[in-house]
Amino acid sequence: MSRISVYQDRRAALLDLFQSGGVSERVFVKLYTEYSGKLNEMLNRRVSKLEELRAQLGERSKRLEELRFSLEELEARHKVGEIDAVTFEERSRGLKAEVTRLESEMKGLKANIEHLERVFADKSPREILNLEMKIKSFHESLEKFISEGRLSRESAEKIRPDIEEALTFLDSIIGKRKERERQLREQLEALHARYRVSEISIEEYERKKREIQEEIDRIWGVP
């Protein structure tokens, strides 16, 4: 499990603990600030590293394009007799060796970028959704905690921006999946209406309903 996942899980567990009354406000705020600080630090380092790797990939991609152009030019000069076969082989060998090296480096860079982009490689989409729902539930309960005297306004306003940022971050990961599920559930609702008005048979209704539900399950990684 990545360190980012570890601190995401700890923070979510802390929210649950506070909601159940298992920790005082003072300890909760202290731990929340600590976990979020470490989490944000790791996420910022990840962003910086991604920018660095993408810049390196861009540089190598540009150089690779230049090399391929040089190879094409060299071949053309050889074909029209401007340079002899020995010179052509010697020059093209050096260019091709650099092309091979760059392609290998780019492959490694792409693998590293893909790894960093998959923030929660150890979590299924459903687990990420559940994590988001926990944080969202806590966010929606902030005013209730204040009115009940469990959380001061000052403490709530201190952690609110971070909670909202966490929700935005998680939505950036699974937002497209949630939108697709919403569309499919609208299709289910429309399908049910068509069945209710006898536009389709019970057999067709059950078949299409099963197909849509299977697609919803696939969205969240359900076998």
JSON list of C-alpha atoms in Angstrom, two decimals:
[
{"chain": "A", "resi": 1, "resn": "MET", "atom": "CA", "xyz": [0.00, 0.00, 0.00]},
{"chain": "A", "resi": 2, "resn": "SER", "atom": "CA", "xyz": [1.38, 3.44, -0.95]},
{"chain": "A", "resi": 3, "resn": "ARG", "atom": "CA", "xyz": [2.02, 6.05, 1.73]},
{"chain": "A", "resi": 4, "resn": "ILE", "atom": "CA", "xyz": [-0.63, 8.26, 0.11]},
{"chain": "A", "resi": 5, "resn": "SER", "atom": "CA", "xyz": [-3.21, 5.49, 0.56]},
{"chain": "A", "resi": 6, "resn": "VAL", "atom": "CA", "xyz": [-2.07, 4.93, 4.14]},
{"chain": "A", "resi": 7, "resn": "TYR", "atom": "CA", "xyz": [-2.68, 8.55, 5.13]},
{"chain": "A", "resi": 8, "resn": "GLN", "atom": "CA", "xyz": [-5.93, 8.75, 3.16]},
{"chain": "A", "resi": 9, "resn": "ASP", "atom": "CA", "xyz": [-7.18, 5.72, 5.10]},
{"chain": "A", "resi": 10, "resn": "ARG", "atom": "CA", "xyz": [-5.98, 7.10, 8.43]},
{"chain": "A", "resi": 11, "resn": "ARG", "atom": "CA", "xyz": [-7.71, 10.39, 7.80]},
{"chain": "A", "resi": 12, "resn": "ALA", "atom": "CA", "xyz": [-10.96, 8.65, 6.83]},
{"chain": "A", "resi": 13, "resn": "ALA", "atom": "CA", "xyz": [-10.74, 6.44, 9.94]},
{"chain": "A", "resi": 14, "resn": "LEU", "atom": "CA", "xyz": [-10.22, 9.55, 12.06]},
{"chain": "A", "resi": 15, "resn": "LEU", "atom": "CA", "xyz": [-13.37, 11.13, 10.60]},
{"chain": "A", "resi": 16, "resn": "ASP", "atom": "CA", "xyz": [-15.32, 7.97, 11.48]},
{"chain": "A", "resi": 17, "resn": "LEU", "atom": "CA", "xyz": [-13.87, 8.01, 14.99]},
{"chain": "A", "resi": 18, "resn": "PHE", "atom": "CA", "xyz": [-14.94, 11.60, 15.56]},
{"chain": "A", "resi": 19, "resn": "GLN", "atom": "CA", "xyz": [-18.43, 11.00, 14.16]},
{"chain": "A", "resi": 20, "resn": "SER", "atom": "CA", "xyz": [-18.89, 8.10, 16.57]},
{"chain": "A", "resi": 21, "resn": "GLY", "atom": "CA", "xyz": [-17.78, 10.25, 19.51]},
{"chain": "A", "resi": 22, "resn": "GLY", "atom": "CA", "xyz": [-14.60, 8.28, 20.03]},
{"chain": "A", "resi": 23, "resn": "VAL", "atom": "CA", "xyz": [-12.20, 11.23, 20.17]},
{"chain": "A", "resi": 24, "resn": "SER", "atom": "CA", "xyz": [-12.24, 14.76, 21.60]},
{"chain": "A", "resi": 25, "resn": "GLU", "atom": "CA", "xyz": [-12.25, 17.84, 19.39]},
{"chain": "A", "resi": 26, "resn": "ARG", "atom": "CA", "xyz": [-8.74, 18.84, 20.44]},
{"chain": "A", "resi": 27, "resn": "VAL", "atom": "CA", "xyz": [-7.18, 15.47, 19.61]},
{"chain": "A", "resi": 28, "resn": "PHE", "atom": "CA", "xyz": [-9.23, 15.19, 16.43]},
{"chain": "A", "resi": 29, "resn": "VAL", "atom": "CA", "xyz": [-8.07, 18.55, 15.08]},
{"chain": "A", "resi": 30, "resn": "LYS", "atom": "CA", "xyz": [-4.45, 17.82, 16.01]},
{"chain": "A", "resi": 31, "resn": "LEU", "atom": "CA", "xyz": [-4.43, 14.43, 14.26]},
{"chain": "A", "resi": 32, "resn": "TYR", "atom": "CA", "xyz": [-6.43, 15.68, 11.29]},
{"chain": "A", "resi": 33, "resn": "THR", "atom": "CA", "xyz": [-3.98, 18.54, 10.75]},
{"chain": "A", "resi": 34, "resn": "GLU", "atom": "CA", "xyz": [-1.03, 16.15, 11.05]},
{"chain": "A", "resi": 35, "resn": "TYR", "atom": "CA", "xyz": [-2.41, 13.56, 8.62]},
{"chain": "A", "resi": 36, "resn": "SER", "atom": "CA", "xyz": [-3.58, 16.13, 6.08]},
{"chain": "A", "resi": 37, "resn": "GLY", "atom": "CA", "xyz": [-0.26, 17.96, 6.26]},
{"chain": "A", "resi": 38, "resn": "LYS", "atom": "CA", "xyz": [1.70, 14.80, 5.48]},
{"chain": "A", "resi": 39, "resn": "LEU", "atom": "CA", "xyz": [-0.77, 13.79, 2.79]},
{"chain": "A", "resi": 40, "resn": "ASN", "atom": "CA", "xyz": [-0.65, 17.17, 1.07]},
{"chain": "A", "resi": 41, "resn": "GLU", "atom": "CA", "xyz": [3.14, 17.16, 1.24]},
{"chain": "A", "resi": 42, "resn": "MET", "atom": "CA", "xyz": [3.26, 13.78, -0.52]},
{"chain": "A", "resi": 43, "resn": "LEU", "atom": "CA", "xyz": [0.70, 14.84, -3.12]},
{"chain": "A", "resi": 44, "resn": "ASN", "atom": "CA", "xyz": [2.65, 18.03, -3.85]},
{"chain": "A", "resi": 45, "resn": "ARG", "atom": "CA", "xyz": [5.85, 16.03, -4.26]},
{"chain": "A", "resi": 46, "resn": "ARG", "atom": "CA", "xyz": [3.99, 13.74, -6.63]},
{"chain": "A", "resi": 47, "resn": "VAL", "atom": "CA", "xyz": [2.83, 16.69, -8.75]},
{"chain": "A", "resi": 48, "resn": "SER", "atom": "CA", "xyz": [6.35, 18.14, -8.87]},
{"chain": "A", "resi": 49, "resn": "LYS", "atom": "CA", "xyz": [7.81, 14.78, -9.89]},
{"chain": "A", "resi": 50, "resn": "LEU", "atom": "CA", "xyz": [5.17, 14.35, -12.59]},
{"chain": "A", "resi": 51, "resn": "GLU", "atom": "CA", "xyz": [5.99, 17.78, -14.02]},
{"chain": "A", "resi": 52, "resn": "GLU", "atom": "CA", "xyz": [9.70, 16.92, -14.01]},
{"chain": "A", "resi": 53, "resn": "LEU", "atom": "CA", "xyz": [9.19, 13.57, -15.74]},
{"chain": "A", "resi": 54, "resn": "ARG", "atom": "CA", "xyz": [6.81, 15.03, -18.34]},
{"chain": "A", "resi": 55, "resn": "ALA", "atom": "CA", "xyz": [9.34, 17.76, -19.13]},
{"chain": "A", "resi": 56, "resn": "GLN", "atom": "CA", "xyz": [12.06, 15.12, -19.60]},
{"chain": "A", "resi": 57, "resn": "LEU", "atom": "CA", "xyz": [9.74, 13.08, -21.81]},
{"chain": "A", "resi": 58, "resn": "GLY", "atom": "CA", "xyz": [8.96, 16.16, -23.90]},
{"chain": "A", "resi": 59, "resn": "GLU", "atom": "CA", "xyz": [12.66, 16.92, -24.39]},
{"chain": "A", "resi": 60, "resn": "ARG", "atom": "CA", "xyz": [13.44, 13.38, -25.48]},
{"chain": "A", "resi": 61, "resn": "SER", "atom": "CA", "xyz": [10.43, 13.28, -27.77]},
{"chain": "A", "resi": 62, "resn": "LYS", "atom": "CA", "xyz": [11.62, 16.47, -29.47]},
{"chain": "A", "resi": 63, "resn": "ARG", "atom": "CA", "xyz": [15.15, 15.09, -29.84]},
{"chain": "A", "resi": 64, "resn": "LEU", "atom": "CA", "xyz": [13.79, 11.82, -31.23]},
{"chain": "A", "resi": 65, "resn": "GLU", "atom": "CA", "xyz": [11.84, 13.72, -33.87]},
{"chain": "A", "resi": 66, "resn": "GLU", "atom": "CA", "xyz": [15.02, 15.60, -34.83]},
{"chain": "A", "resi": 67, "resn": "LEU", "atom": "CA", "xyz": [16.97, 12.35, -35.11]},
{"chain": "A", "resi": 68, "resn": "ARG", "atom": "CA", "xyz": [14.36, 10.73, -37.34]},
{"chain": "A", "resi": 69, "resn": "PHE", "atom": "CA", "xyz": [14.40, 13.80, -39.56]},
{"chain": "A", "resi": 70, "resn": "SER", "atom": "CA", "xyz": [18.22, 13.60, -39.73]},
{"chain": "A", "resi": 71, "resn": "LEU", "atom": "CA", "xyz": [18.05, 9.92, -40.65]},
{"chain": "A", "resi": 72, "resn": "GLU", "atom": "CA", "xyz": [15.55, 10.62, -43.42]},
{"chain": "A", "resi": 73, "resn": "GLU", "atom": "CA", "xyz": [17.70, 13.47, -44.71]},
{"chain": "A", "resi": 74, "resn": "LEU", "atom": "CA", "xyz": [20.85, 11.33, -44.57]},
{"chain": "A", "resi": 75, "resn": "GLU", "atom": "CA", "xyz": [19.15, 8.54, -46.50]},
{"chain": "A", "resi": 76, "resn": "ALA", "atom": "CA", "xyz": [17.98, 10.98, -49.16]},
{"chain": "A", "resi": 77, "resn": "ARG", "atom": "CA", "xyz": [21.50, 12.41, -49.58]},
{"chain": "A", "resi": 78, "resn": "HIS", "atom": "CA", "xyz": [22.84, 8.88, -49.92]},
{"chain": "A", "resi": 79, "resn": "LYS", "atom": "CA", "xyz": [20.22, 7.89, -52.51]},
{"chain": "A", "resi": 80, "resn": "VAL", "atom": "CA", "xyz": [20.99, 10.88, -54.73]},
{"chain": "A", "resi": 81, "resn": "GLY", "atom": "CA", "xyz": [24.71, 10.13, -54.52]},
{"chain": "A", "resi": 82, "resn": "GLU", "atom": "CA", "xyz": [25.79, 13.04, -52.35]},
{"chain": "A", "resi": 83, "resn": "ILE", "atom": "CA", "xyz": [27.40, 10.73, -49.78]},
{"chain": "A", "resi": 84, "resn": "ASP", "atom": "CA", "xyz": [28.89, 7.28, -50.28]},
{"chain": "A", "resi": 85, "resn": "ALA", "atom": "CA", "xyz": [27.74, 4.04, -48.66]},
{"chain": "A", "resi": 86, "resn": "VAL", "atom": "CA", "xyz": [30.54, 3.95, -46.08]},
{"chain": "A", "resi": 87, "resn": "THR", "atom": "CA", "xyz": [29.82, 7.47, -44.86]},
{"chain": "A", "resi": 88, "resn": "PHE", "atom": "CA", "xyz": [26.08, 6.75, -44.86]},
{"chain": "A", "resi": 89, "resn": "GLU", "atom": "CA", "xyz": [26.47, 3.58, -42.78]},
{"chain": "A", "resi": 90, "resn": "GLU", "atom": "CA", "xyz": [28.80, 5.27, -40.32]},
{"chain": "A", "resi": 91, "resn": "ARG", "atom": "CA", "xyz": [26.56, 8.29, -39.76]},
{"chain": "A", "resi": 92, "resn": "SER", "atom": "CA", "xyz": [23.29, 6.36, -39.72]},
{"chain": "A", "resi": 93, "resn": "ARG", "atom": "CA", "xyz": [24.70, 3.85, -37.23]},
{"chain": "A", "resi": 94, "resn": "GLY", "atom": "CA", "xyz": [25.39, 6.62, -34.72]},
{"chain": "A", "resi": 95, "resn": "LEU", "atom": "CA", "xyz": [21.97, 8.20, -35.24]},
{"chain": "A", "resi": 96, "resn": "LYS", "atom": "CA", "xyz": [20.16, 4.87, -34.91]},
{"chain": "A", "resi": 97, "resn": "ALA", "atom": "CA", "xyz": [22.04, 4.08, -31.71]},
{"chain": "A", "resi": 98, "resn": "GLU", "atom": "CA", "xyz": [20.86, 7.36, -30.22]},
{"chain": "A", "resi": 99, "resn": "VAL", "atom": "CA", "xyz": [17.29, 6.67, -31.38]},
{"chain": "A", "resi": 100, "resn": "THR", "atom": "CA", "xyz": [17.37, 3.29, -29.63]},
{"chain": "A", "resi": 101, "resn": "ARG", "atom": "CA", "xyz": [18.72, 4.86, -26.44]},
{"chain": "A", "resi": 102, "resn": "LEU", "atom": "CA", "xyz": [16.09, 7.61, -26.46]},
{"chain": "A", "resi": 103, "resn": "GLU", "atom": "CA", "xyz": [13.24, 5.16, -27.11]},
{"chain": "A", "resi": 104, "resn": "SER", "atom": "CA", "xyz": [14.39, 3.09, -24.13]},
{"chain": "A", "resi": 105, "resn": "GLU", "atom": "CA", "xyz": [14.59, 6.17, -21.89]},
{"chain": "A", "resi": 106, "resn": "MET", "atom": "CA", "xyz": [11.14, 7.33, -23.03]},
{"chain": "A", "resi": 107, "resn": "LYS", "atom": "CA", "xyz": [9.67, 3.91, -22.27]},
{"chain": "A", "resi": 108, "resn": "GLY", "atom": "CA", "xyz": [11.04, 4.14, -18.72]},
{"chain": "A", "resi": 109, "resn": "LEU", "atom": "CA", "xyz": [9.77, 7.71, -18.29]},
{"chain": "A", "resi": 110, "resn": "LYS", "atom": "CA", "xyz": [6.28, 6.74, -19.49]},
{"chain": "A", "resi": 111, "resn": "ALA", "atom": "CA", "xyz": [6.20, 3.82, -17.04]},
{"chain": "A", "resi": 112, "resn": "ASN", "atom": "CA", "xyz": [7.18, 6.12, -14.16]},
{"chain": "A", "resi": 113, "resn": "ILE", "atom": "CA", "xyz": [4.59, 8.71, -15.18]},
{"chain": "A", "resi": 114, "resn": "GLU", "atom": "CA", "xyz": [1.86, 6.07, -15.40]},
{"chain": "A", "resi": 115, "resn": "HIS", "atom": "CA", "xyz": [2.81, 4.79, -11.95]},
{"chain": "A", "resi": 116, "resn": "LEU", "atom": "CA", "xyz": [2.60, 8.29, -10.42]},
{"chain": "A", "resi": 117, "resn": "GLU", "atom": "CA", "xyz": [-0.68, 9.05, -12.18]},
{"chain": "A", "resi": 118, "resn": "ARG", "atom": "CA", "xyz": [-2.26, 6.00, -10.56]},
{"chain": "A", "resi": 119, "resn": "VAL", "atom": "CA", "xyz": [-2.45, 7.53, -7.09]},
{"chain": "A", "resi": 120, "resn": "PHE", "atom": "CA", "xyz": [-4.54, 4.68, -5.70]},
{"chain": "A", "resi": 121, "resn": "ALA", "atom": "CA", "xyz": [-3.16, 1.74, -7.68]},
{"chain": "A", "resi": 122, "resn": "ASP", "atom": "CA", "xyz": [-3.84, -0.47, -4.66]},
{"chain": "A", "resi": 123, "resn": "LYS", "atom": "CA", "xyz": [-7.53, 0.53, -4.40]},
{"chain": "A", "resi": 124, "resn": "SER", "atom": "CA", "xyz": [-10.47, -0.50, -6.54]},
{"chain": "A", "resi": 125, "resn": "PRO", "atom": "CA", "xyz": [-12.76, 2.22, -7.95]},
{"chain": "A", "resi": 126, "resn": "ARG", "atom": "CA", "xyz": [-15.42, 1.09, -5.45]},
{"chain": "A", "resi": 127, "resn": "GLU", "atom": "CA", "xyz": [-13.00, 1.59, -2.54]},
{"chain": "A", "resi": 128, "resn": "ILE", "atom": "CA", "xyz": [-12.17, 5.09, -3.77]},
{"chain": "A", "resi": 129, "resn": "LEU", "atom": "CA", "xyz": [-15.90, 5.85, -4.05]},
{"chain": "A", "resi": 130, "resn": "ASN", "atom": "CA", "xyz": [-16.47, 4.62, -0.49]},
{"chain": "A", "resi": 131, "resn": "LEU", "atom": "CA", "xyz": [-13.61, 6.83, 0.71]},
{"chain": "A", "resi": 132, "resn": "GLU", "atom": "CA", "xyz": [-15.16, 9.83, -1.03]},
{"chain": "A", "resi": 133, "resn": "MET", "atom": "CA", "xyz": [-18.57, 9.07, 0.49]},
{"chain": "A", "resi": 134, "resn": "LYS", "atom": "CA", "xyz": [-17.08, 8.98, 4.00]},
{"chain": "A", "resi": 135, "resn": "ILE", "atom": "CA", "xyz": [-15.42, 12.35, 3.56]},
{"chain": "A", "resi": 136, "resn": "LYS", "atom": "CA", "xyz": [-18.53, 13.82, 1.93]},
{"chain": "A", "resi": 137, "resn": "SER", "atom": "CA", "xyz": [-20.72, 12.60, 4.80]},
{"chain": "A", "resi": 138, "resn": "PHE", "atom": "CA", "xyz": [-18.42, 14.28, 7.30]},
{"chain": "A", "resi": 139, "resn": "HIS", "atom": "CA", "xyz": [-18.38, 17.50, 5.27]},
{"chain": "A", "resi": 140, "resn": "GLU", "atom": "CA", "xyz": [-22.17, 17.58, 5.18]},
{"chain": "A", "resi": 141, "resn": "SER", "atom": "CA", "xyz": [-22.29, 17.06, 8.97]},
{"chain": "A", "resi": 142, "resn": "LEU", "atom": "CA", "xyz": [-19.96, 19.93, 9.90]},
{"chain": "A", "resi": 143, "resn": "GLU", "atom": "CA", "xyz": [-22.76, 22.38, 10.72]},
{"chain": "A", "resi": 144, "resn": "LYS", "atom": "CA", "xyz": [-24.51, 19.72, 12.79]},
{"chain": "A", "resi": 145, "resn": "PHE", "atom": "CA", "xyz": [-21.34, 19.12, 14.80]},
{"chain": "A", "resi": 146, "resn": "ILE", "atom": "CA", "xyz": [-21.09, 22.86, 15.44]},
{"chain": "A", "resi": 147, "resn": "SER", "atom": "CA", "xyz": [-24.72, 23.18, 16.54]},
{"chain": "A", "resi": 148, "resn": "GLU", "atom": "CA", "xyz": [-24.33, 20.18, 18.85]},
{"chain": "A", "resi": 149, "resn": "GLY", "atom": "CA", "xyz": [-21.26, 21.74, 20.44]},
{"chain": "A", "resi": 150, "resn": "ARG", "atom": "CA", "xyz": [-19.01, 18.88, 19.36]},
{"chain": "A", "resi": 151, "resn": "LEU", "atom": "CA", "xyz": [-16.89, 21.07, 17.11]},
{"chain": "A", "resi": 152, "resn": "SER", "atom": "CA", "xyz": [-16.15, 24.77, 17.40]},
{"chain": "A", "resi": 153, "resn": "ARG", "atom": "CA", "xyz": [-16.75, 27.08, 14.46]},
{"chain": "A", "resi": 154, "resn": "GLU", "atom": "CA", "xyz": [-13.03, 27.89, 14.45]},
{"chain": "A", "resi": 155, "resn": "SER", "atom": "CA", "xyz": [-12.04, 24.21, 14.20]},
{"chain": "A", "resi": 156, "resn": "ALA", "atom": "CA", "xyz": [-14.63, 23.54, 11.51]},
{"chain": "A", "resi": 157, "resn": "GLU", "atom": "CA", "xyz": [-13.45, 26.44, 9.36]},
{"chain": "A", "resi": 158, "resn": "LYS", "atom": "CA", "xyz": [-9.86, 25.33, 9.87]},
{"chain": "A", "resi": 159, "resn": "ILE", "atom": "CA", "xyz": [-10.43, 21.89, 8.36]},
{"chain": "A", "resi": 160, "resn": "ARG", "atom": "CA", "xyz": [-13.26, 22.68, 5.91]},
{"chain": "A", "resi": 161, "resn": "PRO", "atom": "CA", "xyz": [-11.02, 23.87, 3.01]},
{"chain": "A", "resi": 162, "resn": "ASP", "atom": "CA", "xyz": [-8.88, 20.76, 3.28]},
{"chain": "A", "resi": 163, "resn": "ILE", "atom": "CA", "xyz": [-11.94, 18.48, 3.28]},
{"chain": "A", "resi": 164, "resn": "GLU", "atom": "CA", "xyz": [-13.31, 20.24, 0.20]},
{"chain": "A", "resi": 165, "resn": "GLU", "atom": "CA", "xyz": [-9.93, 19.94, -1.51]},
{"chain": "A", "resi": 166, "resn": "ALA", "atom": "CA", "xyz": [-9.89, 16.21, -0.70]},
{"chain": "A", "resi": 167, "resn": "LEU", "atom": "CA", "xyz": [-13.34, 15.80, -2.27]},
{"chain": "A", "resi": 168, "resn": "THR", "atom": "CA", "xyz": [-12.24, 17.66, -5.40]},
{"chain": "A", "resi": 169, "resn": "PHE", "atom": "CA", "xyz": [-9.15, 15.47, -5.65]},
{"chain": "A", "resi": 170, "resn": "LEU", "atom": "CA", "xyz": [-11.11, 12.22, -5.32]},
{"chain": "A", "resi": 171, "resn": "ASP", "atom": "CA", "xyz": [-13.69, 13.44, -7.83]},
{"chain": "A", "resi": 172, "resn": "SER", "atom": "CA", "xyz": [-10.88, 14.07, -10.32]},
{"chain": "A", "resi": 173, "resn": "ILE", "atom": "CA", "xyz": [-10.07, 10.35, -10.09]},
{"chain": "A", "resi": 174, "resn": "ILE", "atom": "CA", "xyz": [-13.56, 8.80, -10.25]},
{"chain": "A", "resi": 175, "resn": "GLY", "atom": "CA", "xyz": [-15.71, 11.66, -11.58]},
{"chain": "A", "resi": 176, "resn": "LYS", "atom": "CA", "xyz": [-16.08, 10.12, -15.04]},
{"chain": "A", "resi": 177, "resn": "ARG", "atom": "CA", "xyz": [-17.16, 6.81, -13.51]},
{"chain": "A", "resi": 178, "resn": "LYS", "atom": "CA", "xyz": [-19.79, 8.56, -11.37]},
{"chain": "A", "resi": 179, "resn": "GLU", "atom": "CA", "xyz": [-21.12, 10.43, -14.40]},
{"chain": "A", "resi": 180, "resn": "ARG", "atom": "CA", "xyz": [-21.36, 7.21, -16.40]},
{"chain": "A", "resi": 181, "resn": "GLU", "atom": "CA", "xyz": [-23.22, 5.52, -13.54]},
{"chain": "A", "resi": 182, "resn": "ARG", "atom": "CA", "xyz": [-25.63, 8.47, -13.40]},
{"chain": "A", "resi": 183, "resn": "GLN", "atom": "CA", "xyz": [-26.34, 8.10, -17.13]},
{"chain": "A", "resi": 184, "resn": "LEU", "atom": "CA", "xyz": [-26.93, 4.37, -16.79]},
{"chain": "A", "resi": 185, "resn": "ARG", "atom": "CA", "xyz": [-29.30, 4.81, -13.86]},
{"chain": "A", "resi": 186, "resn": "GLU", "atom": "CA", "xyz": [-31.27, 7.29, -15.96]},
{"chain": "A", "resi": 187, "resn": "GLN", "atom": "CA", "xyz": [-31.47, 4.59, -18.62]},
{"chain": "A", "resi": 188, "resn": "LEU", "atom": "CA", "xyz": [-32.76, 2.15, -16.00]},
{"chain": "A", "resi": 189, "resn": "GLU", "atom": "CA", "xyz": [-35.42, 4.63, -14.94]},
{"chain": "A", "resi": 190, "resn": "ALA", "atom": "CA", "xyz": [-36.49, 5.21, -18.55]},
{"chain": "A", "resi": 191, "resn": "LEU", "atom": "CA", "xyz": [-36.50, 1.46, -19.17]},
{"chain": "A", "resi": 192, "resn": "HIS", "atom": "CA", "xyz": [-38.77, 0.90, -16.18]},
{"chain": "A", "resi": 193, "resn": "ALA", "atom": "CA", "xyz": [-41.15, 3.60, -17.44]},
{"chain": "A", "resi": 194, "resn": "ARG", "atom": "CA", "xyz": [-41.30, 1.96, -20.89]},
{"chain": "A", "resi": 195, "resn": "TYR", "atom": "CA", "xyz": [-42.17, -1.34, -19.25]},
{"chain": "A", "resi": 196, "resn": "ARG", "atom": "CA", "xyz": [-44.83, 0.23, -17.05]},
{"chain": "A", "resi": 197, "resn": "VAL", "atom": "CA", "xyz": [-46.63, 1.68, -20.08]},
{"chain": "A", "resi": 198, "resn": "SER", "atom": "CA", "xyz": [-46.37, -1.70, -21.89]},
{"chain": "A", "resi": 199, "resn": "GLU", "atom": "CA", "xyz": [-43.98, -0.38, -24.54]},
{"chain": "A", "resi": 200, "resn": "ILE", "atom": "CA", "xyz": [-41.69, -3.37, -23.97]},
{"chain": "A", "resi": 201, "resn": "SER", "atom": "CA", "xyz": [-42.26, -6.91, -22.73]},
{"chain": "A", "resi": 202, "resn": "ILE", "atom": "CA", "xyz": [-41.20, -8.24, -19.34]},
{"chain": "A", "resi": 203, "resn": "GLU", "atom": "CA", "xyz": [-38.56, -10.38, -21.08]},
{"chain": "A", "resi": 204, "resn": "GLU", "atom": "CA", "xyz": [-37.02, -7.41, -22.88]},
{"chain": "A", "resi": 205, "resn": "TYR", "atom": "CA", "xyz": [-37.22, -5.32, -19.71]},
{"chain": "A", "resi": 206, "resn": "GLU", "atom": "CA", "xyz": [-35.41, -7.93, -17.62]},
{"chain": "A", "resi": 207, "resn": "ARG", "atom": "CA", "xyz": [-32.76, -8.51, -20.29]},
{"chain": "A", "resi": 208, "resn": "LYS", "atom": "CA", "xyz": [-31.92, -4.82, -20.75]},
{"chain": "A", "resi": 209, "resn": "LYS", "atom": "CA", "xyz": [-32.09, -4.19, -17.02]},
{"chain": "A", "resi": 210, "resn": "ARG", "atom": "CA", "xyz": [-29.55, -6.97, -16.45]},
{"chain": "A", "resi": 211, "resn": "GLU", "atom": "CA", "xyz": [-27.24, -5.59, -19.17]},
{"chain": "A", "resi": 212, "resn": "ILE", "atom": "CA", "xyz": [-27.31, -2.09, -17.69]},
{"chain": "A", "resi": 213, "resn": "GLN", "atom": "CA", "xyz": [-26.71, -3.37, -14.17]},
{"chain": "A", "resi": 214, "resn": "GLU", "atom": "CA", "xyz": [-23.75, -5.43, -15.37]},
{"chain": "A", "resi": 215, "resn": "GLU", "atom": "CA", "xyz": [-22.24, -2.32, -16.94]},
{"chain": "A", "resi": 216, "resn": "ILE", "atom": "CA", "xyz": [-22.74, -0.39, -13.69]},
{"chain": "A", "resi": 217, "resn": "ASP", "atom": "CA", "xyz": [-20.97, -3.20, -11.82]},
{"chain": "A", "resi": 218, "resn": "ARG", "atom": "CA", "xyz": [-18.06, -3.06, -14.27]},
{"chain": "A", "resi": 219, "resn": "ILE", "atom": "CA", "xyz": [-17.67, 0.67, -13.67]},
{"chain": "A", "resi": 220, "resn": "TRP", "atom": "CA", "xyz": [-16.84, -0.01, -10.02]},
{"chain": "A", "resi": 221, "resn": "GLY", "atom": "CA", "xyz": [-14.80, -3.14, -10.57]},
{"chain": "A", "resi": 222, "resn": "VAL", "atom": "CA", "xyz": [-17.42, -5.64, -9.44]},
{"chain": "A", "resi": 223, "resn": "PRO", "atom": "CA", "xyz": [-16.68, -9.08, -10.97]}
]
